[in-house]
CSV table of N, CA, C and O in Angstrom, one decimal:
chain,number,residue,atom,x,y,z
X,28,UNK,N,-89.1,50.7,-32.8
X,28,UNK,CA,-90.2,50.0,-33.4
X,28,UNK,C,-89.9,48.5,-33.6
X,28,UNK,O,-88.7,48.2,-33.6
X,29,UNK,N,-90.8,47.7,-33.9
X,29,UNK,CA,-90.6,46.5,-34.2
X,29,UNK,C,-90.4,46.4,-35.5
X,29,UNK,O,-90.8,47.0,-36.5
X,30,UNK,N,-89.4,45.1,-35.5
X,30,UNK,CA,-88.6,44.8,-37.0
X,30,UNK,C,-89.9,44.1,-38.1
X,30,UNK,O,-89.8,44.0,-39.3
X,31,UNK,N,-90.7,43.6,-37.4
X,31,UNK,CA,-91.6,42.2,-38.1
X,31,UNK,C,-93.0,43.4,-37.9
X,31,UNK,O,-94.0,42.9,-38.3
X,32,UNK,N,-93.1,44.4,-37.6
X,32,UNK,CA,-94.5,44.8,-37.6
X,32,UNK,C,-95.5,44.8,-36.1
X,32,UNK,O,-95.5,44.1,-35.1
X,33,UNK,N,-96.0,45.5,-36.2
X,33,UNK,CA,-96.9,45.4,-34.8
X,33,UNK,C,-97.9,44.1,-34.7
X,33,UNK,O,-98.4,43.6,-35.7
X,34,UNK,N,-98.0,43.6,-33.5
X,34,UNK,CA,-98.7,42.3,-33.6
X,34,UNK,C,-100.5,42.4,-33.3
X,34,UNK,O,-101.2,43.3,-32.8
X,35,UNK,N,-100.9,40.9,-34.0
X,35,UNK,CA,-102.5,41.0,-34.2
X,35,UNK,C,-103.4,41.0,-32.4
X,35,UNK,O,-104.6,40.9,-32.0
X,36,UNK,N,-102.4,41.0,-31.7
X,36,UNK,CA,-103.2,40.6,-30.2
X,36,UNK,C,-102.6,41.5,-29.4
X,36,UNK,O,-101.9,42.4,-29.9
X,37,UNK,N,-102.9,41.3,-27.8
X,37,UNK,CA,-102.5,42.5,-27.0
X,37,UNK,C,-101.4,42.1,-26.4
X,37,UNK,O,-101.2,41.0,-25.9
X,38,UNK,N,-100.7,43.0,-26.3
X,38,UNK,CA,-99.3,42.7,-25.2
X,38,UNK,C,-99.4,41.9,-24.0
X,38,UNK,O,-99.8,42.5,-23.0
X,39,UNK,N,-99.1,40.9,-23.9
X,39,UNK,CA,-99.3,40.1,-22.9
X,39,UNK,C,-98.4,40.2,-21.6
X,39,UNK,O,-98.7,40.6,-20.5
X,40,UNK,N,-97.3,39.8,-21.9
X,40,UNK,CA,-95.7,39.7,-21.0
X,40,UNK,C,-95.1,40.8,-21.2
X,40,UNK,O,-95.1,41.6,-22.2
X,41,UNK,N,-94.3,41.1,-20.1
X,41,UNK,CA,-93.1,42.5,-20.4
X,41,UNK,C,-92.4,42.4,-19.9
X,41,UNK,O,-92.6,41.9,-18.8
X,42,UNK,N,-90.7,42.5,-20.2
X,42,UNK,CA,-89.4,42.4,-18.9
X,42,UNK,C,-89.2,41.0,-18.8
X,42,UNK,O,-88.7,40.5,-17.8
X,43,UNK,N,-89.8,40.0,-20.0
X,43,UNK,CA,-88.7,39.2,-20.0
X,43,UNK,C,-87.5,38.6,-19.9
X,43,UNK,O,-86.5,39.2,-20.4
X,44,UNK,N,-87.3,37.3,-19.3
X,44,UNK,CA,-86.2,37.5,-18.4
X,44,UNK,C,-85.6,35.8,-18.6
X,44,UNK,O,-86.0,35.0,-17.7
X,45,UNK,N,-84.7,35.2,-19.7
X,45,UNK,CA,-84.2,33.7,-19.7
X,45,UNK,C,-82.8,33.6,-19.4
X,45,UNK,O,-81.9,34.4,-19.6
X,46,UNK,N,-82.6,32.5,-18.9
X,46,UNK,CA,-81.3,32.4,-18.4
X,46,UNK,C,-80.7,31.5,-19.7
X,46,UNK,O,-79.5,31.4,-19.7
X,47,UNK,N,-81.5,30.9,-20.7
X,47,UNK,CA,-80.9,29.8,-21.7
X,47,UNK,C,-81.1,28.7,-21.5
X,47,UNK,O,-81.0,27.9,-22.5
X,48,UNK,N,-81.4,28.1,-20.3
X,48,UNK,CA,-81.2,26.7,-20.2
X,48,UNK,C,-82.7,26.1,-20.2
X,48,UNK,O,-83.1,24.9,-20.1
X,49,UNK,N,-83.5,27.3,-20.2
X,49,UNK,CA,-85.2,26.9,-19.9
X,49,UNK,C,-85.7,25.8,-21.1
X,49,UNK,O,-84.9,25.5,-22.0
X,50,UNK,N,-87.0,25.1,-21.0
X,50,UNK,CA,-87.4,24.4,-22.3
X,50,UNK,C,-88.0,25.2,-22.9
X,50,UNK,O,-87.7,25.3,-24.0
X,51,UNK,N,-89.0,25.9,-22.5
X,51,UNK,CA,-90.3,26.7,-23.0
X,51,UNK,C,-90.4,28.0,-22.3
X,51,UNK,O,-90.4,28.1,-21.0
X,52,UNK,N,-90.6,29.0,-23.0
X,52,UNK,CA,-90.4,30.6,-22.4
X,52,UNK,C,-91.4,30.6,-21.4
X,52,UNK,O,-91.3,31.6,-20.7
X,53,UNK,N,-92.4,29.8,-21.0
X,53,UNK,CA,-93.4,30.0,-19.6
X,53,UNK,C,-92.5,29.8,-18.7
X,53,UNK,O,-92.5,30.6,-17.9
X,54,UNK,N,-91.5,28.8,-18.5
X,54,UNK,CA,-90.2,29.0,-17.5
X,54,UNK,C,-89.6,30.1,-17.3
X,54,UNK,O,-89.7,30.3,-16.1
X,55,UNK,N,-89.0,31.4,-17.9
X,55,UNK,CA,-88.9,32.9,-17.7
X,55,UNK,C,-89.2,33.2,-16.8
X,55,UNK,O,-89.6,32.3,-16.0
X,56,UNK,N,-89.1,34.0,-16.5
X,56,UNK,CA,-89.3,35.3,-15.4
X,56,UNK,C,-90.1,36.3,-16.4
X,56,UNK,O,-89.4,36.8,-17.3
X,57,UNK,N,-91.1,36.7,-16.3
X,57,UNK,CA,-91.9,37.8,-16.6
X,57,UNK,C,-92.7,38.7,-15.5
X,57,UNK,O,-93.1,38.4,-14.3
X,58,UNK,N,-92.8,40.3,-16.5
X,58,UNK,CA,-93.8,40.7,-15.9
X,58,UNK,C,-95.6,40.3,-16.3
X,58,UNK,O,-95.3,39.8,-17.4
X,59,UNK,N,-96.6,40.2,-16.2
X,59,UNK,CA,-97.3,39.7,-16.8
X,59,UNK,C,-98.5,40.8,-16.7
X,59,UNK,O,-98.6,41.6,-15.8
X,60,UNK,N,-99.3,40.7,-17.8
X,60,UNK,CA,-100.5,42.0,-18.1
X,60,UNK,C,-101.2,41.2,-16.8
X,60,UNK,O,-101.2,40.0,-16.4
X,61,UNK,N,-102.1,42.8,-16.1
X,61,UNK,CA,-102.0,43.8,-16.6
X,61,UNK,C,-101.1,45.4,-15.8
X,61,UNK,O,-101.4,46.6,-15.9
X,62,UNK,N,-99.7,44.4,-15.0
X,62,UNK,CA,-98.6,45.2,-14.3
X,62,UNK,C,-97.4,45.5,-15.2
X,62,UNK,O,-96.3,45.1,-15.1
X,63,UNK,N,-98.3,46.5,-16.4
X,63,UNK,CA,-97.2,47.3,-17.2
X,63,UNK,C,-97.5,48.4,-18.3
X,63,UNK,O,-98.6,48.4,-18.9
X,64,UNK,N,-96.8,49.3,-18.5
X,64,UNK,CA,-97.5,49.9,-19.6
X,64,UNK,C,-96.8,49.8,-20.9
X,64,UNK,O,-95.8,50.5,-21.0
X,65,UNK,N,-97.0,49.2,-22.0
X,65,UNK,CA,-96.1,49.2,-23.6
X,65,UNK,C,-96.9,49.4,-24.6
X,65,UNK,O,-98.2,49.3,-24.5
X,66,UNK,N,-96.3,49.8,-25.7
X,66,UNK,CA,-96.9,50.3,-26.9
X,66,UNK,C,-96.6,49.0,-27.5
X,66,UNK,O,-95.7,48.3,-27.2
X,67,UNK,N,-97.6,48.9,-28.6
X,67,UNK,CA,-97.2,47.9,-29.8
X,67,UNK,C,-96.4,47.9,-31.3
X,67,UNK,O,-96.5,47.3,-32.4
X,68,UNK,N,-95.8,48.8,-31.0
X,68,UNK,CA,-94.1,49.2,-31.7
X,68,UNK,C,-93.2,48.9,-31.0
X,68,UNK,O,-92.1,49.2,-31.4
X,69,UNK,N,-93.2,48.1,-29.6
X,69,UNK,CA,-92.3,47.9,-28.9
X,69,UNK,C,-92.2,46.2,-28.4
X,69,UNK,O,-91.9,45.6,-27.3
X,70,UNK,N,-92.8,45.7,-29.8
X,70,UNK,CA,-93.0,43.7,-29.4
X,70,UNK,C,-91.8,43.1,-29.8
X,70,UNK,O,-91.3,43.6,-30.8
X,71,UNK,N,-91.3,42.1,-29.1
X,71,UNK,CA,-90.3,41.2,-29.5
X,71,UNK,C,-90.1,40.2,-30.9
X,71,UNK,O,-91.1,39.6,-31.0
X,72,UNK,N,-89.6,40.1,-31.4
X,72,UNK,CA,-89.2,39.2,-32.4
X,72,UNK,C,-88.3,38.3,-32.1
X,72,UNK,O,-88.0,38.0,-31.0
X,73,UNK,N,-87.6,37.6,-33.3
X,73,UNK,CA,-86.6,36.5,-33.2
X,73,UNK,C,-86.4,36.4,-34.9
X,73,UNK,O,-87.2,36.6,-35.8
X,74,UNK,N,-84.9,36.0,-34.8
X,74,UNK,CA,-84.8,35.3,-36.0
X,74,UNK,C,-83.9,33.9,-35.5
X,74,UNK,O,-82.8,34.1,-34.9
X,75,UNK,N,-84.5,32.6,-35.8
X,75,UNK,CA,-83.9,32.0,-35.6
X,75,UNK,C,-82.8,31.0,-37.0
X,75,UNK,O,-83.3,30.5,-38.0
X,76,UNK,N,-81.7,30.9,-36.8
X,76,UNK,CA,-81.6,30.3,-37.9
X,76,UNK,C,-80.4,28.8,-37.8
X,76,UNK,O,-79.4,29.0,-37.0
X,77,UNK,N,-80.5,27.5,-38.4
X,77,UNK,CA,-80.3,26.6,-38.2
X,77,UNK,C,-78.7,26.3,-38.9
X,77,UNK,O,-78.3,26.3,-40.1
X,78,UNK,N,-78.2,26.2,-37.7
X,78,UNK,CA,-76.4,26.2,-38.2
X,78,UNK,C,-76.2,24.5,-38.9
X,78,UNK,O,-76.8,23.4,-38.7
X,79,UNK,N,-75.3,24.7,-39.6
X,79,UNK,CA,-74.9,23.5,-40.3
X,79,UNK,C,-73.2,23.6,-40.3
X,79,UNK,O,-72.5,24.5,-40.1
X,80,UNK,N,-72.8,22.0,-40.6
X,80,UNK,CA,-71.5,21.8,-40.6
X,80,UNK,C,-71.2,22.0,-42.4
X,80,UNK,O,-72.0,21.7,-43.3
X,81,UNK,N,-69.6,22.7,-42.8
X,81,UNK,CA,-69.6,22.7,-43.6
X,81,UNK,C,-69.7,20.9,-44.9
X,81,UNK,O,-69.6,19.8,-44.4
X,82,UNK,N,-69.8,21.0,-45.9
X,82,UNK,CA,-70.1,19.8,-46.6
X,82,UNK,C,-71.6,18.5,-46.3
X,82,UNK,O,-72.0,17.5,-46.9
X,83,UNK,N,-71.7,19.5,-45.0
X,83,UNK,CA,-73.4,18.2,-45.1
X,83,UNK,C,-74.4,18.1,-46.1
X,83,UNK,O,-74.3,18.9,-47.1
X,84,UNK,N,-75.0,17.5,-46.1
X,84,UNK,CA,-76.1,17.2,-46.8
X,84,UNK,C,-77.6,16.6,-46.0
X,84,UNK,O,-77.6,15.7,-45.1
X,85,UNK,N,-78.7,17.1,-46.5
X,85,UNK,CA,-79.8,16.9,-46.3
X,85,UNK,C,-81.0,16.6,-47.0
X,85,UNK,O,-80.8,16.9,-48.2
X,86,UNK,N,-82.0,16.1,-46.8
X,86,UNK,CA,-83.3,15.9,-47.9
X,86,UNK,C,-84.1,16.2,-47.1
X,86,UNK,O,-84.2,16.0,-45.8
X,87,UNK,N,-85.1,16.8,-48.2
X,87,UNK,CA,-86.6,17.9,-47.5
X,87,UNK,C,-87.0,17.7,-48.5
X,87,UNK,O,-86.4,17.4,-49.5
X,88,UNK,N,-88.6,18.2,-48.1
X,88,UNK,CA,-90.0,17.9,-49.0
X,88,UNK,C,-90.2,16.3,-49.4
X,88,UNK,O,-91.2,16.2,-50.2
X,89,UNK,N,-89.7,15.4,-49.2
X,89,UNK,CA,-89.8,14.3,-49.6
X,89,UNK,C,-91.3,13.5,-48.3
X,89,UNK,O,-91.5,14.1,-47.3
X,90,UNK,N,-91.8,12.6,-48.4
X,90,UNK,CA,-92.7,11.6,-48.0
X,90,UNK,C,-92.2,10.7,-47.2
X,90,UNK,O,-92.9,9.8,-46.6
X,91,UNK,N,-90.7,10.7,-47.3
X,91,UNK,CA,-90.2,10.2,-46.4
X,91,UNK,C,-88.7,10.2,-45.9
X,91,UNK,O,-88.0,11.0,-46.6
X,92,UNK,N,-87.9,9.6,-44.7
X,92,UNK,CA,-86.7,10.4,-44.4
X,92,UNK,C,-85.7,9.9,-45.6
X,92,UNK,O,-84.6,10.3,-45.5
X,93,UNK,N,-85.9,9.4,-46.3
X,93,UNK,CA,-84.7,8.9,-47.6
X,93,UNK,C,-85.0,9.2,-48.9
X,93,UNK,O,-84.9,8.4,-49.8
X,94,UNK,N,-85.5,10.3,-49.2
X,94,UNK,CA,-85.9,10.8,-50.5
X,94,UNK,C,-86.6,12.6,-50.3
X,94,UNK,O,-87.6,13.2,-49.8
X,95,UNK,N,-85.5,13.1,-51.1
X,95,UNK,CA,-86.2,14.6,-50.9
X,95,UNK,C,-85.2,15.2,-51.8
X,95,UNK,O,-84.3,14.6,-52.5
X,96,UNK,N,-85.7,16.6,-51.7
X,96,UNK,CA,-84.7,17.7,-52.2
X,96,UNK,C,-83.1,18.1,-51.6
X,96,UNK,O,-82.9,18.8,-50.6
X,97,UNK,N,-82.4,17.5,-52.1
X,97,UNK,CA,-80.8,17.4,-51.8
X,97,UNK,C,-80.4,19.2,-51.6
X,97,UNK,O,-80.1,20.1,-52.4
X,98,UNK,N,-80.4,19.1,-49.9
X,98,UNK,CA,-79.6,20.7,-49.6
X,98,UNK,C,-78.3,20.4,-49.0
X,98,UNK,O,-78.3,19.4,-48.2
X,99,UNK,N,-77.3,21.0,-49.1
X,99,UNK,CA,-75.9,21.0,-48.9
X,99,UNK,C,-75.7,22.3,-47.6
X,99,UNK,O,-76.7,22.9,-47.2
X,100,UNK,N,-74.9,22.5,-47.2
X,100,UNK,CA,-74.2,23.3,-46.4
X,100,UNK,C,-73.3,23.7,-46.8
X,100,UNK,O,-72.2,23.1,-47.0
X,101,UNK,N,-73.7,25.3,-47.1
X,101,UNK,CA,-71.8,26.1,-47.5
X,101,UNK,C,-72.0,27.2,-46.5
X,101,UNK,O,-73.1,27.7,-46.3
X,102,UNK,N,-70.9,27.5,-46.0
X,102,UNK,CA,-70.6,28.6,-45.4
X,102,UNK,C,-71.7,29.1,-44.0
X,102,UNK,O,-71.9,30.3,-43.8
X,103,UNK,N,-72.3,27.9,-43.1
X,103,UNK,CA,-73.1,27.8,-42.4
X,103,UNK,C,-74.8,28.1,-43.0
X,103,UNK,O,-75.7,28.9,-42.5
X,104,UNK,N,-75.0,27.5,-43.9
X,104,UNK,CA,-76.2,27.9,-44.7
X,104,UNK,C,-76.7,26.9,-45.7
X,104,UNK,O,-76.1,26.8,-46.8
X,105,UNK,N,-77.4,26.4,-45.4
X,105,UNK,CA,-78.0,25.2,-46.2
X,105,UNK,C,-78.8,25.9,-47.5
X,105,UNK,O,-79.7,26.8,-47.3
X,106,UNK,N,-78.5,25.3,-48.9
X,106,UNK,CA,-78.4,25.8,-49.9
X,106,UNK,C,-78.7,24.5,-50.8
X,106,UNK,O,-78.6,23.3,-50.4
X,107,UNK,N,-79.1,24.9,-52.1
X,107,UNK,CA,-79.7,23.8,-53.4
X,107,UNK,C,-78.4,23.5,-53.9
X,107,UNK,O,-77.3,24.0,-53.7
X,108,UNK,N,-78.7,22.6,-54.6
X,108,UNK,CA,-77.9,22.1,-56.1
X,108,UNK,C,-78.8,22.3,-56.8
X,108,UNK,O,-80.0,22.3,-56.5
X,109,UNK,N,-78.0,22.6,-58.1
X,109,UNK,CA,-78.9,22.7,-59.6
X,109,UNK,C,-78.9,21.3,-60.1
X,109,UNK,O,-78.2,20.6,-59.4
X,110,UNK,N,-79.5,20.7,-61.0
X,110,UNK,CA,-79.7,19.6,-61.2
X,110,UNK,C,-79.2,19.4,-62.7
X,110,UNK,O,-79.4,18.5,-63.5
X,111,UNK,N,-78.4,20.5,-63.1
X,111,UNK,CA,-77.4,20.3,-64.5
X,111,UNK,C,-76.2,19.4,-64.1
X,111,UNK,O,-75.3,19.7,-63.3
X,112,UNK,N,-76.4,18.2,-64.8
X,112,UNK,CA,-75.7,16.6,-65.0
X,112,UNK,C,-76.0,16.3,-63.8
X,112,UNK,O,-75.0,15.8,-63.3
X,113,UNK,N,-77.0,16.4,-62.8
X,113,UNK,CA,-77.3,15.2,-61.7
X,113,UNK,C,-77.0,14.1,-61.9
X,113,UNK,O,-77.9,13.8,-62.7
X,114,UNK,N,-76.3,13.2,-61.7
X,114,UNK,CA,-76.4,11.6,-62.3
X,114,UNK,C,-76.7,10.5,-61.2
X,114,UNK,O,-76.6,10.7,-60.0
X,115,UNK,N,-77.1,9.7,-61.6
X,115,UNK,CA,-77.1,8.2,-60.4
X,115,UNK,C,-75.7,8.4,-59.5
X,115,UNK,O,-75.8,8.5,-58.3
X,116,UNK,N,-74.5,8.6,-60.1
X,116,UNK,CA,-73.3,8.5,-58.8
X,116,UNK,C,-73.7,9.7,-58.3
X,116,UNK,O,-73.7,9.4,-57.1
X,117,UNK,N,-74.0,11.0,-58.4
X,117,UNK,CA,-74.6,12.4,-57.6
X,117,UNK,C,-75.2,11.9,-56.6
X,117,UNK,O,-75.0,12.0,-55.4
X,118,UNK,N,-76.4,10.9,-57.5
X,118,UNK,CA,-77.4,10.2,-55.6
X,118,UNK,C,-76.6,9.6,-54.9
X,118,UNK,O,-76.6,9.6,-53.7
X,119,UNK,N,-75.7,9.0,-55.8
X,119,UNK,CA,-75.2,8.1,-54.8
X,119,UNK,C,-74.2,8.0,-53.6
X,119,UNK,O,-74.0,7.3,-52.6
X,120,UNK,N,-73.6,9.2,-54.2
X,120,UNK,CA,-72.6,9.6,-52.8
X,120,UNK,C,-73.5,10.5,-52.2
X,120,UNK,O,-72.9,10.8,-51.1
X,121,UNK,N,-74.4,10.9,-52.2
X,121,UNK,CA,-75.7,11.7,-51.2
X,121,UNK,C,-76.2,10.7,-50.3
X,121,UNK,O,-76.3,11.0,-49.1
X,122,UNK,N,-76.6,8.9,-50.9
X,122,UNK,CA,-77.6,8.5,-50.1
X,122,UNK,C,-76.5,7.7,-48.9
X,122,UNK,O,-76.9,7.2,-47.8
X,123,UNK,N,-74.9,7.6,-49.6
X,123,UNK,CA,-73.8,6.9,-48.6
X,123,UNK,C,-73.4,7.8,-47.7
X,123,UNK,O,-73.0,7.6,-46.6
X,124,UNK,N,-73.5,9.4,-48.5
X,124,UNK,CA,-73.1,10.2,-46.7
X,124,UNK,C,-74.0,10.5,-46.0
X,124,UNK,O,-73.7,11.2,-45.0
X,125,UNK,N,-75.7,9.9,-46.4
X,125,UNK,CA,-76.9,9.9,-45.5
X,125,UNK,C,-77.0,8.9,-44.6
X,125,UNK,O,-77.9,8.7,-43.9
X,126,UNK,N,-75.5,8.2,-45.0
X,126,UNK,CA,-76.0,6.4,-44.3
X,126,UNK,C,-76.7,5.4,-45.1
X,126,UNK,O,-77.0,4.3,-44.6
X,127,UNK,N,-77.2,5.8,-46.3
X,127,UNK,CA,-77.7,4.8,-47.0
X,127,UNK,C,-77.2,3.9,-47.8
X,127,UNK,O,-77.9,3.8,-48.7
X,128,UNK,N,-76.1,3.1,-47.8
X,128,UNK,CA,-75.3,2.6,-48.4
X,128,UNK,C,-75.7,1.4,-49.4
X,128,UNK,O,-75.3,1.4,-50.5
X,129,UNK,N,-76.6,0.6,-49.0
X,129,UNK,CA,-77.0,-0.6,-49.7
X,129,UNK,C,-78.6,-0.4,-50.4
X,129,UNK,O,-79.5,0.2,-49.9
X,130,UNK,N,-78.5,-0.9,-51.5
X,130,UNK,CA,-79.9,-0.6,-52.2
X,130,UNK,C,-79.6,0.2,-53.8
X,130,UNK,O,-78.5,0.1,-54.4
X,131,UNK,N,-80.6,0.8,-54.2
X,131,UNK,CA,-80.3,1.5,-55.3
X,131,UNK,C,-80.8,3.0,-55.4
X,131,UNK,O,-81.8,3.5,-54.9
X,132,UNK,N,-79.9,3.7,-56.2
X,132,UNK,CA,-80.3,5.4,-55.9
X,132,UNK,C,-80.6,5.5,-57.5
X,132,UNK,O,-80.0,5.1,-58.5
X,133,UNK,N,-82.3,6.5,-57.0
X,133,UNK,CA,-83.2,7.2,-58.0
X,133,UNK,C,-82.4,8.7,-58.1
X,133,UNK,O,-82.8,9.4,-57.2
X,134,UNK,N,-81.3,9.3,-59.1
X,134,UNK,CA,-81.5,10.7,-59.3
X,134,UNK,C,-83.0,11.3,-60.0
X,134,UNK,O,-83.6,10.9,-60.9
X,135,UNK,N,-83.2,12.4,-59.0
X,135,UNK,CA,-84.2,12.7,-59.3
X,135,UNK,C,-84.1,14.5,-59.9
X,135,UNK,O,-83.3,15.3,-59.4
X,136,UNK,N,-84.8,14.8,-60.9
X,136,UNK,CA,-84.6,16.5,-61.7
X,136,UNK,C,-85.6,17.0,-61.6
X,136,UNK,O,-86.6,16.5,-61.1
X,137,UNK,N,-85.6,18.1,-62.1
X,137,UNK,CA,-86.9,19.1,-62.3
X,137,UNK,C,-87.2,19.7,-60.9
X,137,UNK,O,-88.1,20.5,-61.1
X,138,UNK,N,-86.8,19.6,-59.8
X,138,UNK,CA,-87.2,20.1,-58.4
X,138,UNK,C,-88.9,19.0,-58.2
X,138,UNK,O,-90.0,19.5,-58.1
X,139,UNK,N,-88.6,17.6,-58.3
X,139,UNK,CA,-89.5,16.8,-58.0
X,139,UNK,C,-90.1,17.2,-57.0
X,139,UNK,O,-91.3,17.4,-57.1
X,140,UNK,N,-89.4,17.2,-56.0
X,140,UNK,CA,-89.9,17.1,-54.7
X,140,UNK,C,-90.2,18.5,-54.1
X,140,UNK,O,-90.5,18.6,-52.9
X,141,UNK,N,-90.2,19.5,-54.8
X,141,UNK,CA,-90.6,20.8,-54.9
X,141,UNK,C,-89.1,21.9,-54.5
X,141,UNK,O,-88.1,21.5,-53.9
X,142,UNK,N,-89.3,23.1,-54.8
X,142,UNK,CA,-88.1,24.1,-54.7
X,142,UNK,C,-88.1,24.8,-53.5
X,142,UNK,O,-88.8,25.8,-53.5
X,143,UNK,N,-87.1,24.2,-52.1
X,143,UNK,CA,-87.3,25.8,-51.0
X,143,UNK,C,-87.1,26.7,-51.8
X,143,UNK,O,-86.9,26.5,-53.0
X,144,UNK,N,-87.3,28.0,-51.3
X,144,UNK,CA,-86.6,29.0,-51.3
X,144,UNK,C,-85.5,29.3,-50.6
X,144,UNK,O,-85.5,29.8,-49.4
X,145,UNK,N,-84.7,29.1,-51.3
X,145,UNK,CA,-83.2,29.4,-50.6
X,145,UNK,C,-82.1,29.3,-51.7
X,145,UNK,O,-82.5,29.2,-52.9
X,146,UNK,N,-80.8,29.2,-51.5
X,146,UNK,CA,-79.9,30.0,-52.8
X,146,UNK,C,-79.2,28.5,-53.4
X,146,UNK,O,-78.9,27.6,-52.6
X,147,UNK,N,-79.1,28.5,-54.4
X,147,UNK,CA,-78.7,27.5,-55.4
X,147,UNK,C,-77.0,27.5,-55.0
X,147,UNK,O,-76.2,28.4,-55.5
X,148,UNK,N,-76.6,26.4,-54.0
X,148,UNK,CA,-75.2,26.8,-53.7
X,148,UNK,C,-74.0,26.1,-55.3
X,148,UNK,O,-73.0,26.6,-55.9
X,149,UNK,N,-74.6,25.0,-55.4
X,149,UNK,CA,-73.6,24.6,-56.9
X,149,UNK,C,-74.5,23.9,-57.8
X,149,UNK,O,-74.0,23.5,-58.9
C-alpha cells in the first residue's frame, strides 16, 4: 500500500526508471498509461529531506535574506533556538557566521518572524 495514501488522479506512469543524474523525472524512462495495469495502493512517494553541516546556521520566514527565524543544525537536522536570554551578541555571532559582519544586529523574541515546526534544538 502506499505510505502517503491513495492519490486524487489516475495512475499515469509505471516502471519508472532514473539513473540520478536526470534534471526533471520527464527524463526517465517510463512505462506510460495506457500500457499497464496498477491499483492505486500501489503509487509512489518520496520523502525528501535537506542535509546540513553540523553548527550552521540559517534564517527563514523573514522578508528578506538577512533577517528571519534563526535555525541551527544538530545532528543533520535543522532545528530552533529558544529565545530564553537571546541577546544582541546571540545576533551577532549569527549575522558574522551568515557573512554579515558590518552594521548593526536587531535580536529579535517572541517567534517574530513566525515558528516552523520543527524541534527546539537549544
Amino acid at each position: 500500500g502506499s505510505e502517503f495514501g491513495v492519490g486524487d488522479g489516475p495512475i499515469i506512469w509505471s516502471s519508472v526508471y532514473c539513473n540520478g543524474w536526470e534534471l526533471d523525472i520527464h527524463q526517465c524512462t517510463k512505462t506510460v498509461l495506457p500500457n499497464f495495469d496498477c491499483y492505486s495502493s500501489n503509487i509512489a512517494g518520496v520523502t525528501c529531506k535537506e542535509s546540513c553541516q553540523e553548527g550552521n546556521v540559517r534564517l527563514v520566514g523573514g522578508d528578506f535574506e538577512n533577517e528571519g527565524t534563526v535555525e541551527v543544525c544538530l545532528d543533520n537536522l535543522w532545528g530552533l533556538i529558544a529565545d530564553t536570554g537571546w541577546t544582541d551578541g546571540d545576533a551577532k555571532v549569527v549575522c558574522s557566521q551568515l557573512g554579515y559582519t558590518d552594521g548593526i544586529t536587531l535580536p529579535k523574541l517572541g517567534s517574530y518572524y513566525g515558528k516552523p515546526n520543527k524541534i527546539i534544538h537549544l
